[in-house]
Each structure stands twice: as C-alpha cells, then as structure tokens.
C-alpha cells in the first residue's frame, strides 16, 4: 500500500514538474443587462477578473487547451433622488472556462510553445484565436431599504484572440481580448426593488437576462519544465 502511494505521488509530481501554469487578470465590461432597466443607474457595467489556468496541447497540431478557474467582481451604487439611502449592488462570479486556442498562422508548426526558441516571427507563432465554453456561479446581493440575494448557475460561450510573447524560455506574456455571452441569469424578486415606475423603462426590464461581456487583459505563463532544464530549483 505504501509503495503504491509513493508511486502515485511521484507520478503526480512528475506531471506538475513538466506542466505549464498561467495567471490572468483584466478589465471586464458588461452590456445588454436587462436588470439595469429597473433602476436609474447602470448595474454591473464594469469590474475586474482574475484567473488561473493549466496548459496542455495536441501532439501534432497547434491546438492548445487552457482550462481556467476565474473570479470576477462588480459593484454598483444605485442612487435615486426619490429613494434614501438608495441601493448598493454587488456581484461575485466564479467561473470555469475551457479555453481552446487555435494558432491559425502556425497550425501544423512544431513550436516549443508557448515560448519561441525556433525561427519565425512571434506573430506567426504566437497569434491565436480561441473559443471558450464555460459555466459560472453568480452570487449577488442588493442592499438598501430592502435586501435581495441571488444565486444562479449560468452557462456561457466566449470567443477571442491573443498573442503569446516569449520573454525567455520560462515566462510568456499574452495580451488578449474576448467577447462572452452569459445565457439566462435569473435574479428572482429583483422587480420588487425597482426605484421608479416608468412604464417605458420597465418594458425592457426582466428578472432573467443574457449578459454580453467584453474582457481585455493579460496572461502570464510559467514553464516548470524549462525551470528544471536550467537547474532553477
């Protein structure tokens, strides 16, 4: 039993040693949020997102996978002259994204990715498009004269582009942007917190909404196999 446990531990350690991990951070902006039509101010209009990912790829083609765990947060002060003290909305989102990167200019290349020790421009070897199905957990709170909470699991689909820039054989930075659509996020009871009764505004309001989200950020990838190759321990 102990021998099997040791073998398992060393096997997992070898996978970690030769793995590539990434950290990402960026700015997110939301549009087409039907919840905002209940209020006089925009809700969830902008926030931040951070994430961690793990890298692996197909053997013979430049198709790479970076499954990612991410967190984003939004906060809005919803003030109305007729309401005192107004409302405050906060939203925490916990995401799992399965990012699939396609290096369209070097699809059959043998680049030792994501760094560039081989010949060729970094644009040819580093430019990629990606598609990213995901599932997210929304945890929202509205506080004011009355309070309301929401929790919902929401499916999404994202598309985007980025370019890998190898700083050295260990570290790669990747500027990237994306568009993501979240499908049918529901906040039950939100209508009861509406600050104004303007029919033309409330015609567009709904407790269930799709959300269009833009992301602009930067990812940093570290190659543990290259660290070991150069004797950095």
PDB file of C-alpha atoms in Angstrom:
ATOM      1  CA  UNK A   1       0.000   0.000   0.000  1.00  0.00           C
ATOM      2  CA  UNK A   2       2.791   2.429   0.925  1.00  0.00           C
ATOM      3  CA  UNK A   3       4.676   1.549  -2.261  1.00  0.00           C
ATOM      4  CA  UNK A   4       1.616   2.221  -4.408  1.00  0.00           C
ATOM      5  CA  UNK A   5       1.055   5.534  -2.616  1.00  0.00           C
ATOM      6  CA  UNK A   6       4.678   6.583  -3.219  1.00  0.00           C
ATOM      7  CA  UNK A   7       4.433   5.674  -6.911  1.00  0.00           C
ATOM      8  CA  UNK A   8       1.222   7.697  -7.230  1.00  0.00           C
ATOM      9  CA  UNK A   9       2.770  10.721  -5.502  1.00  0.00           C
ATOM     10  CA  UNK A  10       5.879  10.657  -7.711  1.00  0.00           C
ATOM     11  CA  UNK A  11       3.736  10.277 -10.820  1.00  0.00           C
ATOM     12  CA  UNK A  12       1.657  13.324  -9.878  1.00  0.00           C
ATOM     13  CA  UNK A  13       4.830  15.245  -9.036  1.00  0.00           C
ATOM     14  CA  UNK A  14       6.271  14.492 -12.464  1.00  0.00           C
ATOM     15  CA  UNK A  15       3.119  15.842 -14.113  1.00  0.00           C
ATOM     16  CA  UNK A  16       3.351  19.033 -12.069  1.00  0.00           C
ATOM     17  CA  UNK A  17       7.081  19.394 -12.786  1.00  0.00           C
ATOM     18  CA  UNK A  18       6.535  19.362 -16.554  1.00  0.00           C
ATOM     19  CA  UNK A  19       3.360  21.407 -16.525  1.00  0.00           C
ATOM     20  CA  UNK A  20       2.678  24.959 -17.588  1.00  0.00           C
ATOM     21  CA  UNK A  21       0.547  27.205 -15.448  1.00  0.00           C
ATOM     22  CA  UNK A  22      -0.835  30.648 -16.150  1.00  0.00           C
ATOM     23  CA  UNK A  23      -2.197  33.641 -14.269  1.00  0.00           C
ATOM     24  CA  UNK A  24      -4.506  36.159 -15.902  1.00  0.00           C
ATOM     25  CA  UNK A  25      -6.030  39.487 -14.923  1.00  0.00           C
ATOM     26  CA  UNK A  26      -8.041  42.094 -16.738  1.00  0.00           C
ATOM     27  CA  UNK A  27     -10.915  44.525 -17.097  1.00  0.00           C
ATOM     28  CA  UNK A  28     -14.458  43.329 -17.869  1.00  0.00           C
ATOM     29  CA  UNK A  29     -17.363  45.369 -19.186  1.00  0.00           C
ATOM     30  CA  UNK A  30     -20.964  44.155 -19.349  1.00  0.00           C
ATOM     31  CA  UNK A  31     -23.663  45.175 -21.809  1.00  0.00           C
ATOM     32  CA  UNK A  32     -27.273  44.245 -22.527  1.00  0.00           C
ATOM     33  CA  UNK A  33     -28.051  43.561 -18.845  1.00  0.00           C
ATOM     34  CA  UNK A  34     -31.852  43.680 -18.576  1.00  0.00           C
ATOM     35  CA  UNK A  35     -31.624  44.105 -14.783  1.00  0.00           C
ATOM     36  CA  UNK A  36     -30.418  47.666 -15.229  1.00  0.00           C
ATOM     37  CA  UNK A  37     -33.775  48.794 -16.604  1.00  0.00           C
ATOM     38  CA  UNK A  38     -35.314  48.500 -13.134  1.00  0.00           C
ATOM     39  CA  UNK A  39     -33.049  51.302 -11.934  1.00  0.00           C
ATOM     40  CA  UNK A  40     -31.917  54.781 -12.890  1.00  0.00           C
ATOM     41  CA  UNK A  41     -28.225  53.784 -12.961  1.00  0.00           C
ATOM     42  CA  UNK A  42     -26.339  51.117 -14.863  1.00  0.00           C
ATOM     43  CA  UNK A  43     -25.665  47.906 -12.949  1.00  0.00           C
ATOM     44  CA  UNK A  44     -22.634  45.655 -13.371  1.00  0.00           C
ATOM     45  CA  UNK A  45     -21.256  47.971 -16.039  1.00  0.00           C
ATOM     46  CA  UNK A  46     -17.572  47.258 -15.304  1.00  0.00           C
ATOM     47  CA  UNK A  47     -15.349  45.254 -12.962  1.00  0.00           C
ATOM     48  CA  UNK A  48     -12.223  43.108 -12.775  1.00  0.00           C
ATOM     49  CA  UNK A  49     -11.388  39.452 -13.354  1.00  0.00           C
ATOM     50  CA  UNK A  50      -8.504  37.221 -12.261  1.00  0.00           C
ATOM     51  CA  UNK A  51      -7.864  33.590 -13.139  1.00  0.00           C
ATOM     52  CA  UNK A  52      -5.504  30.613 -13.032  1.00  0.00           C
ATOM     53  CA  UNK A  53      -5.127  28.057 -15.809  1.00  0.00           C
ATOM     54  CA  UNK A  54      -3.367  24.825 -16.737  1.00  0.00           C
ATOM     55  CA  UNK A  55      -1.900  24.216 -20.205  1.00  0.00           C
ATOM     56  CA  UNK A  56      -1.788  21.165 -22.493  1.00  0.00           C
ATOM     57  CA  UNK A  57      -1.910  20.669 -26.261  1.00  0.00           C
ATOM     58  CA  UNK A  58      -2.419  18.260 -29.146  1.00  0.00           C
ATOM     59  CA  UNK A  59       0.723  16.453 -30.241  1.00  0.00           C
ATOM     60  CA  UNK A  60       0.836  17.257 -33.963  1.00  0.00           C
ATOM     61  CA  UNK A  61      -1.227  20.425 -34.312  1.00  0.00           C
ATOM     62  CA  UNK A  62      -1.225  23.857 -32.733  1.00  0.00           C
ATOM     63  CA  UNK A  63      -4.412  23.320 -30.794  1.00  0.00           C
ATOM     64  CA  UNK A  64      -3.846  24.144 -27.132  1.00  0.00           C
ATOM     65  CA  UNK A  65      -6.116  23.886 -24.111  1.00  0.00           C
ATOM     66  CA  UNK A  66      -6.033  26.096 -21.034  1.00  0.00           C
ATOM     67  CA  UNK A  67      -8.869  25.130 -18.664  1.00  0.00           C
ATOM     68  CA  UNK A  68      -9.283  28.053 -16.292  1.00  0.00           C
ATOM     69  CA  UNK A  69     -10.733  28.881 -12.900  1.00  0.00           C
ATOM     70  CA  UNK A  70     -11.580  32.579 -12.682  1.00  0.00           C
ATOM     71  CA  UNK A  71     -13.217  35.115 -10.388  1.00  0.00           C
ATOM     72  CA  UNK A  72     -14.810  38.430 -11.303  1.00  0.00           C
ATOM     73  CA  UNK A  73     -16.477  41.110  -9.209  1.00  0.00           C
ATOM     74  CA  UNK A  74     -18.807  44.027  -9.893  1.00  0.00           C
ATOM     75  CA  UNK A  75     -20.195  46.698  -7.600  1.00  0.00           C
ATOM     76  CA  UNK A  76     -22.709  49.457  -8.329  1.00  0.00           C
ATOM     77  CA  UNK A  77     -24.063  52.358  -6.295  1.00  0.00           C
ATOM     78  CA  UNK A  78     -27.672  52.822  -7.393  1.00  0.00           C
ATOM     79  CA  UNK A  79     -28.725  56.298  -6.326  1.00  0.00           C
ATOM     80  CA  UNK A  80     -32.114  57.893  -6.936  1.00  0.00           C
ATOM     81  CA  UNK A  81     -33.204  61.308  -5.582  1.00  0.00           C
ATOM     82  CA  UNK A  82     -36.566  59.822  -4.601  1.00  0.00           C
ATOM     83  CA  UNK A  83     -35.054  56.971  -2.632  1.00  0.00           C
ATOM     84  CA  UNK A  84     -32.992  57.353   0.528  1.00  0.00           C
ATOM     85  CA  UNK A  85     -30.452  55.855   1.031  1.00  0.00           C
ATOM     86  CA  UNK A  86     -30.656  54.171  -2.376  1.00  0.00           C
ATOM     87  CA  UNK A  87     -29.323  50.723  -3.150  1.00  0.00           C
ATOM     88  CA  UNK A  88     -25.949  49.055  -3.477  1.00  0.00           C
ATOM     89  CA  UNK A  89     -25.480  46.055  -5.736  1.00  0.00           C
ATOM     90  CA  UNK A  90     -22.542  43.654  -5.651  1.00  0.00           C
ATOM     91  CA  UNK A  91     -21.921  40.563  -7.748  1.00  0.00           C
ATOM     92  CA  UNK A  92     -19.316  37.834  -7.328  1.00  0.00           C
ATOM     93  CA  UNK A  93     -18.865  35.407 -10.216  1.00  0.00           C
ATOM     94  CA  UNK A  94     -16.946  32.141 -10.004  1.00  0.00           C
ATOM     95  CA  UNK A  95     -16.107  30.657 -13.398  1.00  0.00           C
ATOM     96  CA  UNK A  96     -14.829  27.522 -15.067  1.00  0.00           C
ATOM     97  CA  UNK A  97     -13.807  28.170 -18.683  1.00  0.00           C
ATOM     98  CA  UNK A  98     -12.496  25.517 -21.074  1.00  0.00           C
ATOM     99  CA  UNK A  99     -10.353  27.663 -23.368  1.00  0.00           C
ATOM    100  CA  UNK A 100      -9.325  26.115 -26.697  1.00  0.00           C
ATOM    101  CA  UNK A 101      -6.647  28.051 -28.604  1.00  0.00           C
ATOM    102  CA  UNK A 102      -6.143  27.694 -32.373  1.00  0.00           C
ATOM    103  CA  UNK A 103      -2.825  29.013 -33.757  1.00  0.00           C
ATOM    104  CA  UNK A 104      -4.178  29.741 -37.209  1.00  0.00           C
ATOM    105  CA  UNK A 105      -0.890  31.010 -38.731  1.00  0.00           C
ATOM    106  CA  UNK A 106       1.154  28.062 -37.481  1.00  0.00           C
ATOM    107  CA  UNK A 107      -1.448  25.294 -37.232  1.00  0.00           C
ATOM    108  CA  UNK A 108       0.948  22.473 -38.241  1.00  0.00           C
ATOM    109  CA  UNK A 109       4.018  24.031 -36.669  1.00  0.00           C
ATOM    110  CA  UNK A 110       6.276  22.286 -34.183  1.00  0.00           C
ATOM    111  CA  UNK A 111       6.809  25.338 -31.994  1.00  0.00           C
ATOM    112  CA  UNK A 112       8.001  24.523 -28.488  1.00  0.00           C
ATOM    113  CA  UNK A 113       5.106  26.564 -27.159  1.00  0.00           C
ATOM    114  CA  UNK A 114       4.390  28.916 -25.601  1.00  0.00           C
ATOM    115  CA  UNK A 115       7.970  30.231 -25.877  1.00  0.00           C
ATOM    116  CA  UNK A 116       9.857  30.773 -29.098  1.00  0.00           C
ATOM    117  CA  UNK A 117      13.310  29.269 -29.355  1.00  0.00           C
ATOM    118  CA  UNK A 118      12.726  28.407 -33.016  1.00  0.00           C
ATOM    119  CA  UNK A 119      12.763  30.508 -36.142  1.00  0.00           C
ATOM    120  CA  UNK A 120       9.813  32.642 -37.147  1.00  0.00           C
ATOM    121  CA  UNK A 121       8.150  35.848 -36.035  1.00  0.00           C
ATOM    122  CA  UNK A 122       6.332  35.919 -32.724  1.00  0.00           C
ATOM    123  CA  UNK A 123       3.148  36.950 -34.560  1.00  0.00           C
ATOM    124  CA  UNK A 124       3.171  33.849 -36.796  1.00  0.00           C
ATOM    125  CA  UNK A 125       3.944  31.527 -33.915  1.00  0.00           C
ATOM    126  CA  UNK A 126       2.097  33.372 -31.176  1.00  0.00           C
ATOM    127  CA  UNK A 127      -1.165  34.686 -32.654  1.00  0.00           C
ATOM    128  CA  UNK A 128      -4.184  32.560 -31.780  1.00  0.00           C
ATOM    129  CA  UNK A 129      -7.963  32.607 -31.801  1.00  0.00           C
ATOM    130  CA  UNK A 130      -9.881  30.858 -29.071  1.00  0.00           C
ATOM    131  CA  UNK A 131     -13.315  29.541 -28.202  1.00  0.00           C
ATOM    132  CA  UNK A 132     -14.304  29.142 -24.564  1.00  0.00           C
ATOM    133  CA  UNK A 133     -17.433  27.357 -23.300  1.00  0.00           C
ATOM    134  CA  UNK A 134     -17.972  27.859 -19.597  1.00  0.00           C
ATOM    135  CA  UNK A 135     -20.158  27.597 -16.543  1.00  0.00           C
ATOM    136  CA  UNK A 136     -20.334  30.251 -13.828  1.00  0.00           C
ATOM    137  CA  UNK A 137     -21.828  30.635 -10.379  1.00  0.00           C
ATOM    138  CA  UNK A 138     -23.394  34.058  -9.792  1.00  0.00           C
ATOM    139  CA  UNK A 139     -23.639  35.286  -6.191  1.00  0.00           C
ATOM    140  CA  UNK A 140     -25.353  38.686  -5.996  1.00  0.00           C
ATOM    141  CA  UNK A 141     -26.573  40.987  -3.249  1.00  0.00           C
ATOM    142  CA  UNK A 142     -28.733  44.093  -3.283  1.00  0.00           C
ATOM    143  CA  UNK A 143     -28.859  46.134  -0.093  1.00  0.00           C
ATOM    144  CA  UNK A 144     -30.897  49.237   0.742  1.00  0.00           C
ATOM    145  CA  UNK A 145     -34.377  49.819   2.136  1.00  0.00           C
ATOM    146  CA  UNK A 146     -34.989  46.144   1.391  1.00  0.00           C
ATOM    147  CA  UNK A 147     -32.479  43.427   0.598  1.00  0.00           C
ATOM    148  CA  UNK A 148     -32.352  40.767  -2.084  1.00  0.00           C
ATOM    149  CA  UNK A 149     -29.922  37.936  -2.848  1.00  0.00           C
ATOM    150  CA  UNK A 150     -29.427  35.791  -5.917  1.00  0.00           C
ATOM    151  CA  UNK A 151     -27.528  32.587  -6.641  1.00  0.00           C
ATOM    152  CA  UNK A 152     -27.600  31.012 -10.060  1.00  0.00           C
ATOM    153  CA  UNK A 153     -25.513  28.687 -12.239  1.00  0.00           C
ATOM    154  CA  UNK A 154     -25.133  30.206 -15.706  1.00  0.00           C
ATOM    155  CA  UNK A 155     -23.777  28.752 -18.953  1.00  0.00           C
ATOM    156  CA  UNK A 156     -21.686  30.905 -21.289  1.00  0.00           C
ATOM    157  CA  UNK A 157     -19.727  30.887 -24.518  1.00  0.00           C
ATOM    158  CA  UNK A 158     -16.751  33.093 -25.308  1.00  0.00           C
ATOM    159  CA  UNK A 159     -14.589  33.848 -28.350  1.00  0.00           C
ATOM    160  CA  UNK A 160     -11.448  35.935 -28.553  1.00  0.00           C
ATOM    161  CA  UNK A 161      -7.863  36.370 -29.669  1.00  0.00           C
ATOM    162  CA  UNK A 162      -4.417  36.791 -28.160  1.00  0.00           C
ATOM    163  CA  UNK A 163      -0.717  36.702 -28.976  1.00  0.00           C
ATOM    164  CA  UNK A 164       1.983  34.900 -26.992  1.00  0.00           C
ATOM    165  CA  UNK A 165       5.167  36.907 -26.405  1.00  0.00           C
ATOM    166  CA  UNK A 166       8.036  34.849 -25.012  1.00  0.00           C
ATOM    167  CA  UNK A 167      10.154  36.905 -22.622  1.00  0.00           C
ATOM    168  CA  UNK A 168      12.537  33.950 -22.199  1.00  0.00           C
ATOM    169  CA  UNK A 169      12.352  30.153 -22.129  1.00  0.00           C
ATOM    170  CA  UNK A 170      10.462  30.223 -18.825  1.00  0.00           C
ATOM    171  CA  UNK A 171       7.976  33.104 -18.943  1.00  0.00           C
ATOM    172  CA  UNK A 172       5.473  34.074 -21.641  1.00  0.00           C
ATOM    173  CA  UNK A 173       3.080  37.032 -21.505  1.00  0.00           C
ATOM    174  CA  UNK A 174      -0.109  37.084 -23.571  1.00  0.00           C
ATOM    175  CA  UNK A 175      -2.204  40.185 -24.258  1.00  0.00           C
ATOM    176  CA  UNK A 176      -5.749  39.078 -25.125  1.00  0.00           C
ATOM    177  CA  UNK A 177      -9.328  40.206 -25.531  1.00  0.00           C
ATOM    178  CA  UNK A 178     -12.595  38.306 -25.724  1.00  0.00           C
ATOM    179  CA  UNK A 179     -16.355  38.520 -26.020  1.00  0.00           C
ATOM    180  CA  UNK A 180     -18.526  36.252 -23.854  1.00  0.00           C
ATOM    181  CA  UNK A 181     -22.284  35.685 -23.750  1.00  0.00           C
ATOM    182  CA  UNK A 182     -23.857  34.503 -20.479  1.00  0.00           C
ATOM    183  CA  UNK A 183     -27.226  32.841 -21.005  1.00  0.00           C
ATOM    184  CA  UNK A 184     -30.329  33.466 -18.868  1.00  0.00           C
ATOM    185  CA  UNK A 185     -29.036  34.603 -15.499  1.00  0.00           C
ATOM    186  CA  UNK A 186     -32.020  34.926 -13.149  1.00  0.00           C
ATOM    187  CA  UNK A 187     -32.484  37.210 -10.126  1.00  0.00           C
ATOM    188  CA  UNK A 188     -35.818  36.373  -8.505  1.00  0.00           C
ATOM    189  CA  UNK A 189     -37.529  39.234  -6.695  1.00  0.00           C
ATOM    190  CA  UNK A 190     -35.494  41.963  -8.335  1.00  0.00           C
ATOM    191  CA  UNK A 191     -38.614  43.675  -9.705  1.00  0.00           C
ATOM    192  CA  UNK A 192     -39.743  44.447  -6.156  1.00  0.00           C
ATOM    193  CA  UNK A 193     -36.701  46.678  -5.721  1.00  0.00           C
ATOM    194  CA  UNK A 194     -37.428  48.869  -8.764  1.00  0.00           C
ATOM    195  CA  UNK A 195     -36.720  52.501  -7.946  1.00  0.00           C
ATOM    196  CA  UNK A 196     -39.096  54.074 -10.411  1.00  0.00           C
ATOM    197  CA  UNK A 197     -42.366  53.188 -12.088  1.00  0.00           C
ATOM    198  CA  UNK A 198     -41.731  54.484 -15.589  1.00  0.00           C
ATOM    199  CA  UNK A 199     -43.570  52.139 -17.986  1.00  0.00           C
ATOM    200  CA  UNK A 200     -41.317  52.755 -20.991  1.00  0.00           C
ATOM    201  CA  UNK A 201     -38.276  51.827 -18.902  1.00  0.00           C
ATOM    202  CA  UNK A 202     -39.804  48.769 -17.232  1.00  0.00           C
ATOM    203  CA  UNK A 203     -40.922  47.372 -20.584  1.00  0.00           C
ATOM    204  CA  UNK A 204     -37.281  46.399 -21.144  1.00  0.00           C
ATOM    205  CA  UNK A 205     -36.749  45.070 -17.612  1.00  0.00           C
ATOM    206  CA  UNK A 206     -36.632  41.393 -16.735  1.00  0.00           C
ATOM    207  CA  UNK A 207     -35.529  39.241 -13.820  1.00  0.00           C
ATOM    208  CA  UNK A 208     -33.903  36.910 -16.373  1.00  0.00           C
ATOM    209  CA  UNK A 209     -31.200  38.301 -18.620  1.00  0.00           C
ATOM    210  CA  UNK A 210     -28.486  37.388 -21.058  1.00  0.00           C
ATOM    211  CA  UNK A 211     -25.251  39.308 -20.497  1.00  0.00           C
ATOM    212  CA  UNK A 212     -22.742  40.377 -23.144  1.00  0.00           C
ATOM    213  CA  UNK A 213     -19.279  40.754 -21.641  1.00  0.00           C
ATOM    214  CA  UNK A 214     -16.032  42.184 -23.041  1.00  0.00           C
ATOM    215  CA  UNK A 215     -12.685  41.264 -21.487  1.00  0.00           C
ATOM    216  CA  UNK A 216      -9.323  42.950 -22.008  1.00  0.00           C
ATOM    217  CA  UNK A 217      -6.405  41.547 -20.085  1.00  0.00           C
ATOM    218  CA  UNK A 218      -3.006  39.933 -19.775  1.00  0.00           C
ATOM    219  CA  UNK A 219      -1.933  36.374 -19.061  1.00  0.00           C
ATOM    220  CA  UNK A 220       1.449  35.191 -17.768  1.00  0.00           C
ATOM    221  CA  UNK A 221       2.508  31.558 -18.309  1.00  0.00           C
ATOM    222  CA  UNK A 222       5.368  29.837 -16.464  1.00  0.00           C
ATOM    223  CA  UNK A 223       7.002  26.639 -17.768  1.00  0.00           C
ATOM    224  CA  UNK A 224       8.151  24.449 -14.882  1.00  0.00           C
ATOM    225  CA  UNK A 225       9.850  22.037 -17.302  1.00  0.00           C
ATOM    226  CA  UNK A 226      12.118  24.851 -18.517  1.00  0.00           C
ATOM    227  CA  UNK A 227      12.908  25.838 -14.938  1.00  0.00           C
ATOM    228  CA  UNK A 228      14.099  22.289 -14.267  1.00  0.00           C
ATOM    229  CA  UNK A 229      16.080  22.199 -17.525  1.00  0.00           C
ATOM    230  CA  UNK A 230      18.123  25.205 -16.453  1.00  0.00           C
ATOM    231  CA  UNK A 231      18.527  23.954 -12.924  1.00  0.00           C
ATOM    232  CA  UNK A 232      16.339  26.578 -11.212  1.00  0.00           C
ATOM    233  CA  UNK A 233      15.076  24.907  -8.055  1.00  0.00           C
TER     234      UNK A 233
END
